[in-house]
Amino acid sequence: NAGVTQTPKFRVLKTGQSMTLLCAQDMNHEYMYWYRQDPGMGLRLIHYSVGEGTTAKGEVPDGYNVSRLKKKKQNFLLGLESAAPSQTSVYFCASTPGAESDTQYFGPGTRLTVL
Amino acid sequence: GQNIDQPTEMTATEGAIVQINCTYQTSGFNGLFWYQQHAGEAPTFLSYNVLDGLEEKGRFSSFLSRSKGYSYLLLKELQMKDSASYLCAVLDSNYQLIWGAGTKLIIKP
């Protein structure tokens, strides 16, 4: 089992460019999450999904969109339509088997810099 | 608002014991997690407390007092590999995880 994987590991964007971060898990988990982690702050939830074809907003959703297709429920995509320097951060994907009280399994992270 | 407080940084000596505190004020409570995060890596699960008391797991123990909104993580027989950040997170009434900023633990020989 690879667990939770994320691509890419690093990326540099210019302001206004778009990109998609891919998260994939092979544990058949229902719940998937996208977080950002900034220095001196706790992990902040961007968007999450409680099952295939469903998504919901977290604490800091503005500027991001997500997709979790029914036929590819193991994947959870995070999109930035028009990147801003404020979106420079480390992005983590996580998944849990079911209930919100389950342990979260994290991917290795994507370090994004927006110039 | 919801708030989780933990010290920013702590220093301890190899072989010693260290206690990392976490206090929280959240809308409801459905459990408290501790995660370990080494620099440049992903957080990994350490413990989960939902009832008051002490949970022991090898060199690591976690304590919870719901009436005081307080938890601590106790690390015994410290090793150099324990140098990491320790994240406290609370599951609120909506089953959303609220994360603390983390405590960076520095172990000195």
mmCIF file with all atom_site columns, C-alpha atoms in Angstrom, chain A:
data_model
loop_
_atom_site.group_PDB
_atom_site.id
_atom_site.type_symbol
_atom_site.label_atom_id
_atom_site.label_alt_id
_atom_site.label_comp_id
_atom_site.label_asym_id
_atom_site.label_entity_id
_atom_site.label_seq_id
_atom_site.pdbx_PDB_ins_code
_atom_site.Cartn_x
_atom_site.Cartn_y
_atom_site.Cartn_z
_atom_site.occupancy
_atom_site.B_iso_or_equiv
_atom_site.pdbx_formal_charge
_atom_site.auth_seq_id
_atom_site.auth_comp_id
_atom_site.auth_asym_id
_atom_site.auth_atom_id
_atom_site.pdbx_PDB_model_num
ATOM 1   C CA . ASN A 1 1   ? 0.000   0.000  0.000   1.00 0.00 ? 1   ASN A CA 1
ATOM 2   C CA . ALA A 1 2   ? 1.296   3.417  -0.966  1.00 0.00 ? 2   ALA A CA 1
ATOM 3   C CA . GLY A 1 3   ? -1.120  5.098  1.472   1.00 0.00 ? 3   GLY A CA 1
ATOM 4   C CA . VAL A 1 4   ? -1.753  8.727  0.540   1.00 0.00 ? 4   VAL A CA 1
ATOM 5   C CA . THR A 1 5   ? 0.288   10.214 -2.291  1.00 0.00 ? 5   THR A CA 1
ATOM 6   C CA . GLN A 1 6   ? 0.436   13.759 -3.590  1.00 0.00 ? 6   GLN A CA 1
ATOM 7   C CA . THR A 1 7   ? 1.754   15.212 -6.820  1.00 0.00 ? 7   THR A CA 1
ATOM 8   C CA . PRO A 1 8   ? 3.667   17.365 -7.391  1.00 0.00 ? 8   PRO A CA 1
ATOM 9   C CA . LYS A 1 9   ? 6.002   17.652 -4.388  1.00 0.00 ? 9   LYS A CA 1
ATOM 10  C CA . PHE A 1 10  ? 7.154   21.163 -5.273  1.00 0.00 ? 10  PHE A CA 1
ATOM 11  C CA . ARG A 1 11  ? 5.845   23.841 -7.605  1.00 0.00 ? 11  ARG A CA 1
ATOM 12  C CA . VAL A 1 12  ? 6.584   27.480 -8.344  1.00 0.00 ? 12  VAL A CA 1
ATOM 13  C CA . LEU A 1 13  ? 3.855   29.555 -9.986  1.00 0.00 ? 13  LEU A CA 1
ATOM 14  C CA . LYS A 1 14  ? 3.575   33.112 -11.140 1.00 0.00 ? 14  LYS A CA 1
ATOM 15  C CA . THR A 1 15  ? 0.678   35.236 -9.924  1.00 0.00 ? 15  THR A CA 1
ATOM 16  C CA . GLY A 1 16  ? -2.416  34.517 -12.001 1.00 0.00 ? 16  GLY A CA 1
ATOM 17  C CA . GLN A 1 17  ? -1.359  31.052 -13.168 1.00 0.00 ? 17  GLN A CA 1
ATOM 18  C CA . SER A 1 18  ? -3.518  28.038 -12.491 1.00 0.00 ? 18  SER A CA 1
ATOM 19  C CA . MET A 1 19  ? -2.661  24.543 -11.350 1.00 0.00 ? 19  MET A CA 1
ATOM 20  C CA . THR A 1 20  ? -4.145  21.356 -9.957  1.00 0.00 ? 20  THR A CA 1
ATOM 21  C CA . LEU A 1 21  ? -2.781  19.334 -7.062  1.00 0.00 ? 21  LEU A CA 1
ATOM 22  C CA . LEU A 1 22  ? -3.557  15.637 -7.090  1.00 0.00 ? 22  LEU A CA 1
ATOM 23  C CA . CYS A 1 23  ? -4.149  13.495 -4.027  1.00 0.00 ? 23  CYS A CA 1
ATOM 24  C CA . ALA A 1 24  ? -4.606  9.741  -4.323  1.00 0.00 ? 24  ALA A CA 1
ATOM 25  C CA . GLN A 1 25  ? -5.190  7.090  -1.651  1.00 0.00 ? 25  GLN A CA 1
ATOM 26  C CA . ASP A 1 26  ? -5.301  3.327  -2.006  1.00 0.00 ? 26  ASP A CA 1
ATOM 27  C CA . MET A 1 27  ? -6.931  2.518  1.339   1.00 0.00 ? 27  MET A CA 1
ATOM 28  C CA . ASN A 1 28  ? -10.546 2.817  0.130   1.00 0.00 ? 28  ASN A CA 1
ATOM 29  C CA . HIS A 1 29  ? -11.140 5.679  2.547   1.00 0.00 ? 29  HIS A CA 1
ATOM 30  C CA . GLU A 1 30  ? -14.411 7.565  2.280   1.00 0.00 ? 30  GLU A CA 1
ATOM 31  C CA . TYR A 1 31  ? -13.309 10.904 3.732   1.00 0.00 ? 31  TYR A CA 1
ATOM 32  C CA . MET A 1 32  ? -10.647 13.070 2.143   1.00 0.00 ? 32  MET A CA 1
ATOM 33  C CA . TYR A 1 33  ? -9.338  16.502 3.126   1.00 0.00 ? 33  TYR A CA 1
ATOM 34  C CA . TRP A 1 34  ? -7.174  19.315 1.814   1.00 0.00 ? 34  TRP A CA 1
ATOM 35  C CA . TYR A 1 35  ? -5.248  21.443 4.330   1.00 0.00 ? 35  TYR A CA 1
ATOM 36  C CA . ARG A 1 36  ? -2.749  24.229 4.123   1.00 0.00 ? 36  ARG A CA 1
ATOM 37  C CA . GLN A 1 37  ? 0.000   24.719 6.679   1.00 0.00 ? 37  GLN A CA 1
ATOM 38  C CA . ASP A 1 38  ? 1.653   28.085 7.215   1.00 0.00 ? 38  ASP A CA 1
ATOM 39  C CA . PRO A 1 39  ? 4.414   29.008 9.697   1.00 0.00 ? 39  PRO A CA 1
ATOM 40  C CA . GLY A 1 40  ? 3.100   29.774 13.176  1.00 0.00 ? 40  GLY A CA 1
ATOM 41  C CA . MET A 1 41  ? -0.398  28.584 12.351  1.00 0.00 ? 41  MET A CA 1
ATOM 42  C CA . GLY A 1 42  ? -2.249  25.335 12.732  1.00 0.00 ? 42  GLY A CA 1
ATOM 43  C CA . LEU A 1 43  ? -3.363  23.244 9.807   1.00 0.00 ? 43  LEU A CA 1
ATOM 44  C CA . ARG A 1 44  ? -6.334  24.930 8.165   1.00 0.00 ? 44  ARG A CA 1
ATOM 45  C CA . LEU A 1 45  ? -8.990  22.978 6.294   1.00 0.00 ? 45  LEU A CA 1
ATOM 46  C CA . ILE A 1 46  ? -9.619  24.180 2.748   1.00 0.00 ? 46  ILE A CA 1
ATOM 47  C CA . HIS A 1 47  ? -12.177 21.687 1.429   1.00 0.00 ? 47  HIS A CA 1
ATOM 48  C CA . TYR A 1 48  ? -13.172 18.154 2.228   1.00 0.00 ? 48  TYR A CA 1
ATOM 49  C CA . SER A 1 49  ? -15.197 15.253 0.861   1.00 0.00 ? 49  SER A CA 1
ATOM 50  C CA . VAL A 1 50  ? -17.270 12.689 2.749   1.00 0.00 ? 50  VAL A CA 1
ATOM 51  C CA . GLY A 1 51  ? -17.711 10.384 -0.215  1.00 0.00 ? 51  GLY A CA 1
ATOM 52  C CA . GLU A 1 52  ? -17.472 10.090 -3.970  1.00 0.00 ? 52  GLU A CA 1
ATOM 53  C CA . GLY A 1 53  ? -19.099 12.945 -5.835  1.00 0.00 ? 53  GLY A CA 1
ATOM 54  C CA . THR A 1 54  ? -19.423 15.111 -2.715  1.00 0.00 ? 54  THR A CA 1
ATOM 55  C CA . THR A 1 55  ? -17.383 18.097 -1.571  1.00 0.00 ? 55  THR A CA 1
ATOM 56  C CA . ALA A 1 56  ? -17.776 20.745 1.117   1.00 0.00 ? 56  ALA A CA 1
ATOM 57  C CA . LYS A 1 57  ? -16.055 23.966 2.164   1.00 0.00 ? 57  LYS A CA 1
ATOM 58  C CA . GLY A 1 58  ? -13.731 24.107 5.101   1.00 0.00 ? 58  GLY A CA 1
ATOM 59  C CA . GLU A 1 59  ? -12.320 27.052 7.028   1.00 0.00 ? 59  GLU A CA 1
ATOM 60  C CA . VAL A 1 60  ? -10.411 28.750 4.153   1.00 0.00 ? 60  VAL A CA 1
ATOM 61  C CA . PRO A 1 61  ? -12.031 27.777 0.819   1.00 0.00 ? 61  PRO A CA 1
ATOM 62  C CA . ASP A 1 62  ? -11.686 31.054 -1.092  1.00 0.00 ? 62  ASP A CA 1
ATOM 63  C CA . GLY A 1 63  ? -9.493  30.856 -4.169  1.00 0.00 ? 63  GLY A CA 1
ATOM 64  C CA . TYR A 1 64  ? -9.640  27.058 -4.319  1.00 0.00 ? 64  TYR A CA 1
ATOM 65  C CA . ASN A 1 65  ? -11.885 24.492 -5.959  1.00 0.00 ? 65  ASN A CA 1
ATOM 66  C CA . VAL A 1 66  ? -11.987 20.728 -5.513  1.00 0.00 ? 66  VAL A CA 1
ATOM 67  C CA . SER A 1 67  ? -13.174 17.696 -7.369  1.00 0.00 ? 67  SER A CA 1
ATOM 68  C CA . ARG A 1 68  ? -13.842 14.120 -6.318  1.00 0.00 ? 68  ARG A CA 1
ATOM 69  C CA . LEU A 1 69  ? -15.264 12.191 -9.216  1.00 0.00 ? 69  LEU A CA 1
ATOM 70  C CA . LYS A 1 70  ? -17.608 9.261  -8.670  1.00 0.00 ? 70  LYS A CA 1
ATOM 71  C CA . LYS A 1 71  ? -15.639 6.926  -10.879 1.00 0.00 ? 71  LYS A CA 1
ATOM 72  C CA . LYS A 1 72  ? -12.323 7.876  -9.296  1.00 0.00 ? 72  LYS A CA 1
ATOM 73  C CA . LYS A 1 73  ? -13.215 8.275  -5.643  1.00 0.00 ? 73  LYS A CA 1
ATOM 74  C CA . GLN A 1 74  ? -9.663  7.499  -4.595  1.00 0.00 ? 74  GLN A CA 1
ATOM 75  C CA . ASN A 1 75  ? -8.570  10.826 -6.099  1.00 0.00 ? 75  ASN A CA 1
ATOM 76  C CA . PHE A 1 76  ? -9.192  14.267 -4.648  1.00 0.00 ? 76  PHE A CA 1
ATOM 77  C CA . LEU A 1 77  ? -8.099  17.239 -6.743  1.00 0.00 ? 77  LEU A CA 1
ATOM 78  C CA . LEU A 1 78  ? -7.366  20.748 -5.477  1.00 0.00 ? 78  LEU A CA 1
ATOM 79  C CA . GLY A 1 79  ? -7.396  23.525 -8.049  1.00 0.00 ? 79  GLY A CA 1
ATOM 80  C CA . LEU A 1 80  ? -6.103  27.066 -7.937  1.00 0.00 ? 80  LEU A CA 1
ATOM 81  C CA . GLU A 1 81  ? -7.693  29.034 -10.769 1.00 0.00 ? 81  GLU A CA 1
ATOM 82  C CA . SER A 1 82  ? -5.651  32.220 -10.401 1.00 0.00 ? 82  SER A CA 1
ATOM 83  C CA . ALA A 1 83  ? -2.779  31.845 -7.973  1.00 0.00 ? 83  ALA A CA 1
ATOM 84  C CA . ALA A 1 84  ? -1.915  34.646 -5.538  1.00 0.00 ? 84  ALA A CA 1
ATOM 85  C CA . PRO A 1 85  ? 1.190   35.111 -3.351  1.00 0.00 ? 85  PRO A CA 1
ATOM 86  C CA . SER A 1 86  ? -1.059  34.558 -0.282  1.00 0.00 ? 86  SER A CA 1
ATOM 87  C CA . GLN A 1 87  ? -1.476  30.978 -1.471  1.00 0.00 ? 87  GLN A CA 1
ATOM 88  C CA . THR A 1 88  ? 2.205   30.237 -0.952  1.00 0.00 ? 88  THR A CA 1
ATOM 89  C CA . SER A 1 89  ? 2.047   27.395 1.546   1.00 0.00 ? 89  SER A CA 1
ATOM 90  C CA . VAL A 1 90  ? 2.514   23.700 2.142   1.00 0.00 ? 90  VAL A CA 1
ATOM 91  C CA . TYR A 1 91  ? -0.558  21.738 1.131   1.00 0.00 ? 91  TYR A CA 1
ATOM 92  C CA . PHE A 1 92  ? -1.428  18.431 2.763   1.00 0.00 ? 92  PHE A CA 1
ATOM 93  C CA . CYS A 1 93  ? -4.020  15.925 1.720   1.00 0.00 ? 93  CYS A CA 1
ATOM 94  C CA . ALA A 1 94  ? -5.428  13.516 4.298   1.00 0.00 ? 94  ALA A CA 1
ATOM 95  C CA . SER A 1 95  ? -7.959  10.705 4.419   1.00 0.00 ? 95  SER A CA 1
ATOM 96  C CA . THR A 1 96  ? -9.923  8.771  7.024   1.00 0.00 ? 96  THR A CA 1
ATOM 97  C CA . PRO A 1 97  ? -11.784 5.454  6.714   1.00 0.00 ? 97  PRO A CA 1
ATOM 98  C CA . GLY A 1 98  ? -15.183 6.806  7.704   1.00 0.00 ? 98  GLY A CA 1
ATOM 99  C CA . ALA A 1 99  ? -16.224 8.649  10.833  1.00 0.00 ? 99  ALA A CA 1
ATOM 100 C CA . GLU A 1 100 ? -14.777 12.068 11.523  1.00 0.00 ? 100 GLU A CA 1
ATOM 101 C CA . SER A 1 101 ? -13.258 10.708 14.710  1.00 0.00 ? 101 SER A CA 1
ATOM 102 C CA . ASP A 1 102 ? -11.033 8.333  12.795  1.00 0.00 ? 102 ASP A CA 1
ATOM 103 C CA . THR A 1 103 ? -7.303  8.904  12.571  1.00 0.00 ? 103 THR A CA 1
ATOM 104 C CA . GLN A 1 104 ? -6.268  11.030 9.617   1.00 0.00 ? 104 GLN A CA 1
ATOM 105 C CA . TYR A 1 105 ? -3.604  9.653  7.276   1.00 0.00 ? 105 TYR A CA 1
ATOM 106 C CA . PHE A 1 106 ? -1.600  12.385 5.589   1.00 0.00 ? 106 PHE A CA 1
ATOM 107 C CA . GLY A 1 107 ? 0.173   12.595 2.271   1.00 0.00 ? 107 GLY A CA 1
ATOM 108 C CA . PRO A 1 108 ? 3.759   13.902 2.086   1.00 0.00 ? 108 PRO A CA 1
ATOM 109 C CA . GLY A 1 109 ? 2.709   17.440 1.164   1.00 0.00 ? 109 GLY A CA 1
ATOM 110 C CA . THR A 1 110 ? 3.148   19.833 -1.755  1.00 0.00 ? 110 THR A CA 1
ATOM 111 C CA . ARG A 1 111 ? 5.277   22.934 -1.268  1.00 0.00 ? 111 ARG A CA 1
ATOM 112 C CA . LEU A 1 112 ? 3.827   25.707 -3.435  1.00 0.00 ? 112 LEU A CA 1
ATOM 113 C CA . THR A 1 113 ? 5.432   29.088 -4.010  1.00 0.00 ? 113 THR A CA 1
ATOM 114 C CA . VAL A 1 114 ? 3.559   31.830 -5.839  1.00 0.00 ? 114 VAL A CA 1
ATOM 115 C CA . LEU A 1 115 ? 5.730   34.700 -7.054  1.00 0.00 ? 115 LEU A CA 1
#
